[in-house]
């Protein structure tokens, strides 16, 4: 499958400045504070609880969003609320959907949070509605209410589907989750075609191409607004490298390229910031651990679930980055699996710059100057990633029974 002509409108490489250290720090260290206390509505006011470089990185992005809206005049929650974005979570009652919805509820940029699922979502919405944050929560149950859920939404997040179980690969999930994503994206195309679409449902290497084909058939495909959420790979890479090298986690940034399953996940350890050296053995072990980190959690939970909490955290980070971009922040960078011309594959995960219209640029420089190990790994992942993409495209174009 050739890359679409629409992708050529996305700026590539040298036309875009390399992300500044400050912007990378801000984007990767989402939702953590640095000697900062959040306003009352987050219920996280104590700087003594949050300050310091080892704090959770979730709050830095909230800090960025909150600071923009914070005023001296006294209003509810201590803010001049400028929340103006509607976010819909499709699959909100699931293992990822519930913690993800809670984290999105914390954002000062969200005015309305729509929660959709086929069952059990009313209780989730009622629970979240008690949190004293600005956004209003509404629940929607079943296909009959899906259109109302999606009306005028700015960001749609799709974690719907079945979770991985011990012994399962992401491809084992395909037959169930592919159909779920297809039907949900059809509804998105009909009701909010201009929204940012965040695909979490695995296998992302296939579900993103499915979504693209659905949108293309509906005549509303904008490659700049469709994202496979691979942020968890970056979060894991940053965490594991910081632990291995005894670095301050807030300072660590490891770009992760390729796809979102097994060997298609390629952390570029040679491009770690701050610059750090690795032995060949360390590179091999870290790479394999990052690639298999999902299985590590599945096995540890022993049949009780998959990586739901860390995935929710990473997805919330990407949502907040998208909201900041929509709100006019011109310095937002993340890694994501997107329609791309960086390689000969039609979709590829790499660092991107986000703007009001979605992907403003794909950062080509991350693929330049790779080590021999990384270059070989890049070539090795391409056949598997290509097959996954083609599998998704074939599913989307399969004649209806």
Short mmCIF file of C-alpha atoms in Angstrom, two decimals:
data_model
loop_
_atom_site.label_atom_id
_atom_site.label_comp_id
_atom_site.label_asym_id
_atom_site.label_seq_id
_atom_site.Cartn_x
_atom_site.Cartn_y
_atom_site.Cartn_z
CA UNK A 1 0.00 0.00 0.00
CA UNK A 2 1.49 3.30 -1.05
CA UNK A 3 1.53 6.32 1.18
CA UNK A 4 -1.40 8.60 0.50
CA UNK A 5 -0.91 11.86 -1.33
CA UNK A 6 -2.39 13.68 1.62
CA UNK A 7 0.62 12.70 3.68
CA UNK A 8 2.84 14.79 1.44
CA UNK A 9 1.31 17.91 2.94
CA UNK A 10 2.96 17.05 6.25
CA UNK A 11 6.26 18.84 6.62
CA UNK A 12 9.21 16.53 6.95
CA UNK A 13 12.64 16.76 8.48
CA UNK A 14 14.90 19.74 7.98
CA UNK A 15 12.07 22.19 7.40
CA UNK A 16 11.19 21.86 11.08
CA UNK A 17 13.52 22.85 13.93
CA UNK A 18 14.61 19.99 16.15
CA UNK A 19 12.58 20.02 19.36
CA UNK A 20 14.17 22.17 22.04
CA UNK A 21 15.27 20.61 25.31
CA UNK A 22 12.51 22.52 27.07
CA UNK A 23 9.81 21.28 24.71
CA UNK A 24 10.96 17.68 24.92
CA UNK A 25 11.05 17.90 28.68
CA UNK A 26 7.56 19.37 28.70
CA UNK A 27 6.08 16.81 26.31
CA UNK A 28 7.67 13.69 27.75
CA UNK A 29 7.31 14.66 31.40
CA UNK A 30 3.57 15.09 31.26
CA UNK A 31 1.63 15.68 34.41
CA UNK A 32 4.35 16.14 36.99
CA UNK A 33 5.24 19.15 38.98
CA UNK A 34 8.64 20.78 39.40
CA UNK A 35 8.64 22.85 42.59
CA UNK A 36 5.06 23.70 41.76
CA UNK A 37 1.72 23.42 43.46
CA UNK A 38 -1.41 22.81 41.45
CA UNK A 39 -4.53 24.86 42.07
CA UNK A 40 -7.29 23.69 44.33
CA UNK A 41 -9.38 21.86 41.79
CA UNK A 42 -6.80 19.13 41.31
CA UNK A 43 -6.75 18.43 45.03
CA UNK A 44 -2.97 18.26 44.74
CA UNK A 45 -1.97 21.55 46.29
CA UNK A 46 0.89 20.50 48.50
CA UNK A 47 4.21 21.24 46.85
CA UNK A 48 5.85 19.08 49.47
CA UNK A 49 3.94 16.13 48.07
CA UNK A 50 4.74 16.87 44.45
CA UNK A 51 8.00 18.75 44.25
CA UNK A 52 11.25 17.29 43.05
CA UNK A 53 12.64 15.58 40.00
CA UNK A 54 11.42 12.14 40.95
CA UNK A 55 7.74 13.09 40.94
CA UNK A 56 5.31 11.44 38.55
CA UNK A 57 5.64 13.04 35.15
CA UNK A 58 1.88 13.25 34.67
CA UNK A 59 1.48 16.66 36.27
CA UNK A 60 3.91 18.78 34.24
CA UNK A 61 1.51 18.92 31.34
CA UNK A 62 -1.32 19.79 33.70
CA UNK A 63 0.90 22.50 35.14
CA UNK A 64 1.43 23.90 31.66
CA UNK A 65 -2.30 23.88 30.93
CA UNK A 66 -3.25 25.26 34.34
CA UNK A 67 -0.70 28.05 34.28
CA UNK A 68 -2.17 29.39 31.05
CA UNK A 69 -5.62 29.67 32.57
CA UNK A 70 -4.66 30.76 36.08
CA UNK A 71 -5.70 34.30 37.06
CA UNK A 72 -5.48 36.40 40.19
CA UNK A 73 -9.23 36.94 40.44
CA UNK A 74 -11.07 34.54 42.69
CA UNK A 75 -13.38 32.11 40.96
CA UNK A 76 -14.38 28.51 41.66
CA UNK A 77 -11.34 26.22 41.86
CA UNK A 78 -9.02 29.28 41.98
CA UNK A 79 -9.06 29.56 38.19
CA UNK A 80 -10.40 31.68 35.41
CA UNK A 81 -11.65 28.56 33.67
CA UNK A 82 -10.88 28.51 29.96
CA UNK A 83 -11.81 24.87 29.48
CA UNK A 84 -13.30 24.64 26.02
CA UNK A 85 -12.60 21.17 24.58
CA UNK A 86 -14.82 18.14 24.42
CA UNK A 87 -13.23 14.72 24.79
CA UNK A 88 -14.95 11.38 24.22
CA UNK A 89 -13.62 8.09 25.60
CA UNK A 90 -15.03 5.08 23.74
CA UNK A 91 -14.66 2.06 26.00
CA UNK A 92 -14.77 4.13 29.18
CA UNK A 93 -15.95 1.35 31.49
CA UNK A 94 -12.99 -0.92 30.75
CA UNK A 95 -9.68 -1.51 32.48
CA UNK A 96 -7.95 1.26 30.55
CA UNK A 97 -11.01 3.45 30.05
CA UNK A 98 -11.75 4.05 33.74
CA UNK A 99 -8.33 5.31 34.91
CA UNK A 100 -7.88 7.14 31.60
CA UNK A 101 -11.18 8.96 32.08
CA UNK A 102 -10.15 9.94 35.61
CA UNK A 103 -6.87 11.41 34.37
CA UNK A 104 -8.58 13.29 31.53
CA UNK A 105 -11.09 14.63 34.07
CA UNK A 106 -8.14 16.38 35.75
CA UNK A 107 -7.35 18.52 32.71
CA UNK A 108 -8.27 22.21 32.95
CA UNK A 109 -8.62 22.29 29.16
CA UNK A 110 -11.56 19.87 29.09
CA UNK A 111 -15.05 21.36 29.33
CA UNK A 112 -17.01 18.19 28.66
CA UNK A 113 -16.03 14.55 29.06
CA UNK A 114 -18.22 12.03 27.22
CA UNK A 115 -17.97 8.43 28.38
CA UNK A 116 -19.23 5.65 26.10
CA UNK A 117 -19.42 1.90 26.48
CA UNK A 118 -21.81 -0.92 25.74
CA UNK A 119 -22.51 -1.44 29.46
CA UNK A 120 -21.66 -0.29 33.00
CA UNK A 121 -20.70 3.25 32.02
CA UNK A 122 -23.38 5.06 34.05
CA UNK A 123 -21.66 4.18 37.31
CA UNK A 124 -18.28 5.30 36.00
CA UNK A 125 -19.72 8.65 34.95
CA UNK A 126 -21.54 9.13 38.26
CA UNK A 127 -18.34 8.39 40.15
CA UNK A 128 -16.21 10.78 38.10
CA UNK A 129 -18.83 13.52 38.25
CA UNK A 130 -18.11 13.90 41.97
CA UNK A 131 -14.53 15.02 41.28
CA UNK A 132 -14.25 18.78 41.77
CA UNK A 133 -12.70 19.57 38.40
CA UNK A 134 -14.25 21.84 35.77
CA UNK A 135 -15.37 19.34 33.12
CA UNK A 136 -18.92 18.06 32.96
CA UNK A 137 -19.27 14.29 32.63
CA UNK A 138 -21.95 12.61 30.51
CA UNK A 139 -22.53 8.91 29.95
CA UNK A 140 -23.70 7.13 26.79
CA UNK A 141 -24.60 3.45 26.58
CA UNK A 142 -24.80 1.33 23.45
CA UNK A 143 -24.82 2.04 19.71
CA UNK A 144 -28.09 3.98 19.87
CA UNK A 145 -26.39 6.71 21.95
CA UNK A 146 -23.04 6.75 20.17
CA UNK A 147 -23.90 9.56 17.75
CA UNK A 148 -24.94 11.86 20.60
CA UNK A 149 -21.72 10.99 22.42
CA UNK A 150 -19.61 12.09 19.46
CA UNK A 151 -21.43 15.29 18.54
CA UNK A 152 -19.04 18.29 18.40
CA UNK A 153 -16.21 16.35 20.07
CA UNK A 154 -12.63 17.64 19.60
CA UNK A 155 -10.69 14.54 20.68
CA UNK A 156 -11.88 10.93 20.48
CA UNK A 157 -9.92 8.32 22.43
CA UNK A 158 -10.59 4.64 21.66
CA UNK A 159 -9.40 2.10 24.24
CA UNK A 160 -12.37 -0.21 23.52
CA UNK A 161 -11.77 -3.91 23.02
CA UNK A 162 -10.68 -7.02 24.85
CA UNK A 163 -7.46 -7.04 26.89
CA UNK A 164 -4.50 -9.33 26.43
CA UNK A 165 -4.34 -12.50 28.49
CA UNK A 166 -1.37 -14.74 29.30
CA UNK A 167 -0.06 -16.38 26.15
CA UNK A 168 -1.86 -13.97 23.84
CA UNK A 169 -0.10 -11.77 21.32
CA UNK A 170 -1.55 -8.53 20.00
CA UNK A 171 -2.42 -10.38 16.80
CA UNK A 172 -4.55 -12.80 18.82
CA UNK A 173 -6.75 -9.82 19.65
CA UNK A 174 -7.20 -8.89 16.02
CA UNK A 175 -10.47 -10.54 15.06
CA UNK A 176 -12.39 -9.05 17.99
CA UNK A 177 -10.78 -5.64 18.30
CA UNK A 178 -10.59 -4.97 14.56
CA UNK A 179 -14.36 -5.12 14.28
CA UNK A 180 -14.86 -2.92 17.32
CA UNK A 181 -12.51 -0.23 16.02
CA UNK A 182 -14.06 -0.34 12.56
CA UNK A 183 -17.58 0.26 13.85
CA UNK A 184 -16.51 3.01 16.26
CA UNK A 185 -14.48 4.88 13.65
CA UNK A 186 -17.43 4.70 11.25
CA UNK A 187 -19.44 6.57 13.88
CA UNK A 188 -16.63 9.09 14.35
CA UNK A 189 -16.55 9.70 10.60
CA UNK A 190 -20.29 10.36 10.57
CA UNK A 191 -20.49 12.57 13.66
CA UNK A 192 -17.17 14.33 14.32
CA UNK A 193 -14.94 13.88 11.25
CA UNK A 194 -12.67 16.77 12.21
CA UNK A 195 -11.77 15.41 15.63
CA UNK A 196 -8.34 14.15 16.64
CA UNK A 197 -8.66 10.34 16.79
CA UNK A 198 -6.47 8.46 19.27
CA UNK A 199 -6.35 4.70 18.69
CA UNK A 200 -5.34 2.63 21.73
CA UNK A 201 -7.09 -0.65 20.88
CA UNK A 202 -4.56 -3.33 19.98
CA UNK A 203 -3.06 -4.39 17.69
CA UNK A 204 -2.35 -0.70 16.94
CA UNK A 205 -0.17 -1.70 13.96
CA UNK A 206 -3.38 -2.96 12.33
CA UNK A 207 -6.18 -0.94 13.94
CA UNK A 208 -4.76 2.41 12.81
CA UNK A 209 -4.73 1.31 9.13
CA UNK A 210 -8.29 0.01 9.64
CA UNK A 211 -9.33 3.42 10.93
CA UNK A 212 -7.61 5.15 8.01
CA UNK A 213 -9.43 2.97 5.48
CA UNK A 214 -12.78 3.57 7.15
CA UNK A 215 -12.25 7.33 7.12
CA UNK A 216 -11.02 7.22 3.53
CA UNK A 217 -14.15 5.35 2.42
CA UNK A 218 -16.27 7.96 4.18
CA UNK A 219 -14.38 10.73 2.37
CA UNK A 220 -13.16 12.37 5.58
CA UNK A 221 -9.64 10.96 6.02
CA UNK A 222 -7.19 13.54 7.33
CA UNK A 223 -3.85 11.81 8.00
CA UNK A 224 -2.83 14.65 10.30
CA UNK A 225 -5.59 13.81 12.77
CA UNK A 226 -5.29 10.03 13.14
CA UNK A 227 -2.90 8.78 15.83
CA UNK A 228 -1.85 5.38 17.07
CA UNK A 229 -1.00 5.93 20.72
CA UNK A 230 2.50 4.53 21.27
CA UNK A 231 3.33 6.82 24.18
CA UNK A 232 3.57 3.87 26.57
CA UNK A 233 6.66 2.64 24.71
CA UNK A 234 8.32 6.01 25.32
CA UNK A 235 7.23 6.08 28.96
CA UNK A 236 8.68 2.61 29.50
CA UNK A 237 11.91 3.41 27.67
CA UNK A 238 12.41 6.56 29.74
CA UNK A 239 11.69 4.70 32.97
CA UNK A 240 13.93 1.71 32.28
CA UNK A 241 16.85 3.83 31.07
CA UNK A 242 16.61 6.17 34.06
CA UNK A 243 16.61 3.19 36.41
CA UNK A 244 19.49 1.48 34.65
CA UNK A 245 21.68 4.58 34.52
CA UNK A 246 20.57 6.17 37.80
CA UNK A 247 19.35 9.30 36.03
CA UNK A 248 16.70 11.80 37.07
CA UNK A 249 13.64 10.51 35.26
CA UNK A 250 12.37 13.99 34.46
CA UNK A 251 15.48 14.59 32.33
CA UNK A 252 15.33 11.38 30.29
CA UNK A 253 13.97 11.20 26.76
CA UNK A 254 14.26 8.16 24.50
CA UNK A 255 12.59 8.35 21.08
CA UNK A 256 10.82 5.11 20.12
CA UNK A 257 10.09 4.40 16.47
CA UNK A 258 8.53 1.68 14.31
CA UNK A 259 5.28 0.20 15.59
CA UNK A 260 3.60 -0.90 18.80
CA UNK A 261 4.19 -4.64 19.13
CA UNK A 262 7.20 -6.84 19.80
CA UNK A 263 10.19 -6.26 17.53
CA UNK A 264 8.40 -3.42 15.73
CA UNK A 265 9.04 -1.33 18.85
CA UNK A 266 12.50 0.19 18.40
CA UNK A 267 13.87 2.46 21.15
CA UNK A 268 16.68 4.63 19.79
CA UNK A 269 18.96 4.37 22.80
CA UNK A 270 21.77 6.12 20.95
CA UNK A 271 19.61 9.24 20.90
CA UNK A 272 18.81 9.21 24.61
CA UNK A 273 18.78 12.62 26.25
CA UNK A 274 20.82 13.37 28.25
CA UNK A 275 23.59 11.67 26.32
CA UNK A 276 24.60 8.42 27.98
CA UNK A 277 26.69 5.45 26.91
CA UNK A 278 25.50 1.85 26.87
CA UNK A 279 27.38 -1.39 26.50
CA UNK A 280 26.26 -3.75 23.74
CA UNK A 281 24.79 -6.02 26.40
CA UNK A 282 22.84 -3.15 27.98
CA UNK A 283 21.45 -2.12 24.60
CA UNK A 284 20.27 -5.64 23.87
CA UNK A 285 18.67 -6.18 27.28
CA UNK A 286 17.01 -2.76 27.42
CA UNK A 287 15.66 -3.06 23.89
CA UNK A 288 14.19 -6.50 24.53
CA UNK A 289 12.68 -5.42 27.85
CA UNK A 290 11.02 -2.36 26.28
CA UNK A 291 9.68 -4.51 23.46
CA UNK A 292 8.30 -7.15 25.83
CA UNK A 293 7.19 -4.88 28.67
CA UNK A 294 3.52 -5.51 27.96
CA UNK A 295 4.01 -9.23 28.33
CA UNK A 296 5.90 -8.58 31.56
CA UNK A 297 2.76 -7.00 33.02
CA UNK A 298 0.39 -9.62 31.57
CA UNK A 299 2.44 -12.40 33.14
CA UNK A 300 2.72 -10.58 36.46
CA UNK A 301 -1.05 -10.14 36.62
CA UNK A 302 -1.41 -13.88 36.00
CA UNK A 303 -4.63 -13.73 34.04
CA UNK A 304 -6.11 -10.79 35.92
CA UNK A 305 -5.48 -8.23 33.17
CA UNK A 306 -2.94 -6.41 31.07
CA UNK A 307 -1.07 -3.10 31.29
CA UNK A 308 -4.14 -0.98 31.99
CA UNK A 309 -2.81 1.60 34.45
CA UNK A 310 0.43 2.47 32.67
CA UNK A 311 -1.47 2.54 29.36
CA UNK A 312 -4.04 4.91 30.82
CA UNK A 313 -1.26 7.14 32.13
CA UNK A 314 0.50 7.22 28.75
CA UNK A 315 -2.75 7.79 26.85
CA UNK A 316 -3.69 10.66 29.16
CA UNK A 317 -0.30 12.22 28.49
CA UNK A 318 -0.99 12.08 24.74
CA UNK A 319 -4.49 13.52 25.22
CA UNK A 320 -3.09 16.43 27.22
CA UNK A 321 -0.46 17.06 24.54
CA UNK A 322 -3.19 17.10 21.90
CA UNK A 323 -5.27 19.53 23.95
CA UNK A 324 -2.28 21.82 24.42
CA UNK A 325 -1.69 21.76 20.66
CA UNK A 326 -5.35 22.51 19.95
CA UNK A 327 -5.12 25.36 22.44
CA UNK A 328 -2.27 26.97 20.51
CA UNK A 329 0.85 25.70 22.27
CA UNK A 330 3.46 25.71 19.50
CA UNK A 331 6.00 23.53 21.25
CA UNK A 332 4.38 20.10 21.61
CA UNK A 333 6.21 16.93 20.55
CA UNK A 334 5.28 13.28 21.01
CA UNK A 335 5.96 9.92 19.39
CA UNK A 336 3.00 8.39 17.58
CA UNK A 337 2.11 5.80 14.93
CA UNK A 338 0.90 7.91 12.02
CA UNK A 339 0.49 8.09 8.26
CA UNK A 340 4.09 8.72 7.28
CA UNK A 341 6.56 9.01 4.41
CA UNK A 342 9.62 8.56 6.61
CA UNK A 343 10.11 5.00 5.36
CA UNK A 344 8.67 2.86 2.59
CA UNK A 345 5.86 1.86 4.95
CA UNK A 346 2.58 3.82 4.85
CA UNK A 347 2.39 4.06 8.67
CA UNK A 348 5.29 4.45 11.06
CA UNK A 349 5.84 5.57 14.65
CA UNK A 350 8.24 8.45 15.14
CA UNK A 351 8.46 11.77 16.88
CA UNK A 352 5.96 14.31 15.58
CA UNK A 353 5.19 17.95 16.21
CA UNK A 354 1.56 18.58 17.13
CA UNK A 355 -0.40 21.68 16.22
CA UNK A 356 -3.98 22.92 15.99
CA UNK A 357 -4.54 20.88 12.81
CA UNK A 358 -2.89 17.72 14.08
CA UNK A 359 0.50 16.57 12.83
CA UNK A 360 2.47 19.64 11.82
CA UNK A 361 5.68 17.76 11.12
CA UNK A 362 7.33 14.38 11.30
CA UNK A 363 10.81 14.72 12.78
CA UNK A 364 13.05 13.08 10.21
CA UNK A 365 16.28 13.73 12.08
CA UNK A 366 15.54 10.96 14.58
CA UNK A 367 16.17 8.40 11.82
CA UNK A 368 19.48 9.93 10.82
CA UNK A 369 22.76 8.71 12.27
CA UNK A 370 21.46 5.42 13.66
CA UNK A 371 23.90 2.93 15.09
CA UNK A 372 24.55 -0.32 13.25
CA UNK A 373 22.40 -2.16 15.81
CA UNK A 374 19.51 0.27 15.35
CA UNK A 375 19.75 0.24 11.57
CA UNK A 376 19.63 -3.56 11.49
CA UNK A 377 16.73 -3.58 13.91
CA UNK A 378 14.90 -1.03 11.77
CA UNK A 379 15.24 -3.19 8.69
CA UNK A 380 14.27 -6.30 10.66
CA UNK A 381 11.01 -4.80 11.95
CA UNK A 382 9.76 -3.65 8.56
CA UNK A 383 8.44 -6.99 7.24
CA UNK A 384 6.41 -7.66 10.39
CA UNK A 385 5.08 -4.10 10.51
CA UNK A 386 4.24 -4.21 6.81
CA UNK A 387 2.30 -7.45 7.28
CA UNK A 388 0.33 -5.98 10.20
CA UNK A 389 -0.54 -2.87 8.23
CA UNK A 390 -1.66 -4.92 5.24
CA UNK A 391 -3.73 -7.14 7.51
CA UNK A 392 -5.59 -4.09 8.78
CA UNK A 393 -6.16 -2.69 5.30
CA UNK A 394 -7.45 -6.05 4.05
CA UNK A 395 -9.87 -6.30 6.99
CA UNK A 396 -11.24 -2.82 6.38
CA UNK A 397 -11.79 -3.56 2.70
CA UNK A 398 -13.30 -7.01 3.21
CA UNK A 399 -16.79 -7.19 1.67
CA UNK A 400 -19.57 -7.20 4.23
CA UNK A 401 -21.27 -10.56 4.70
#
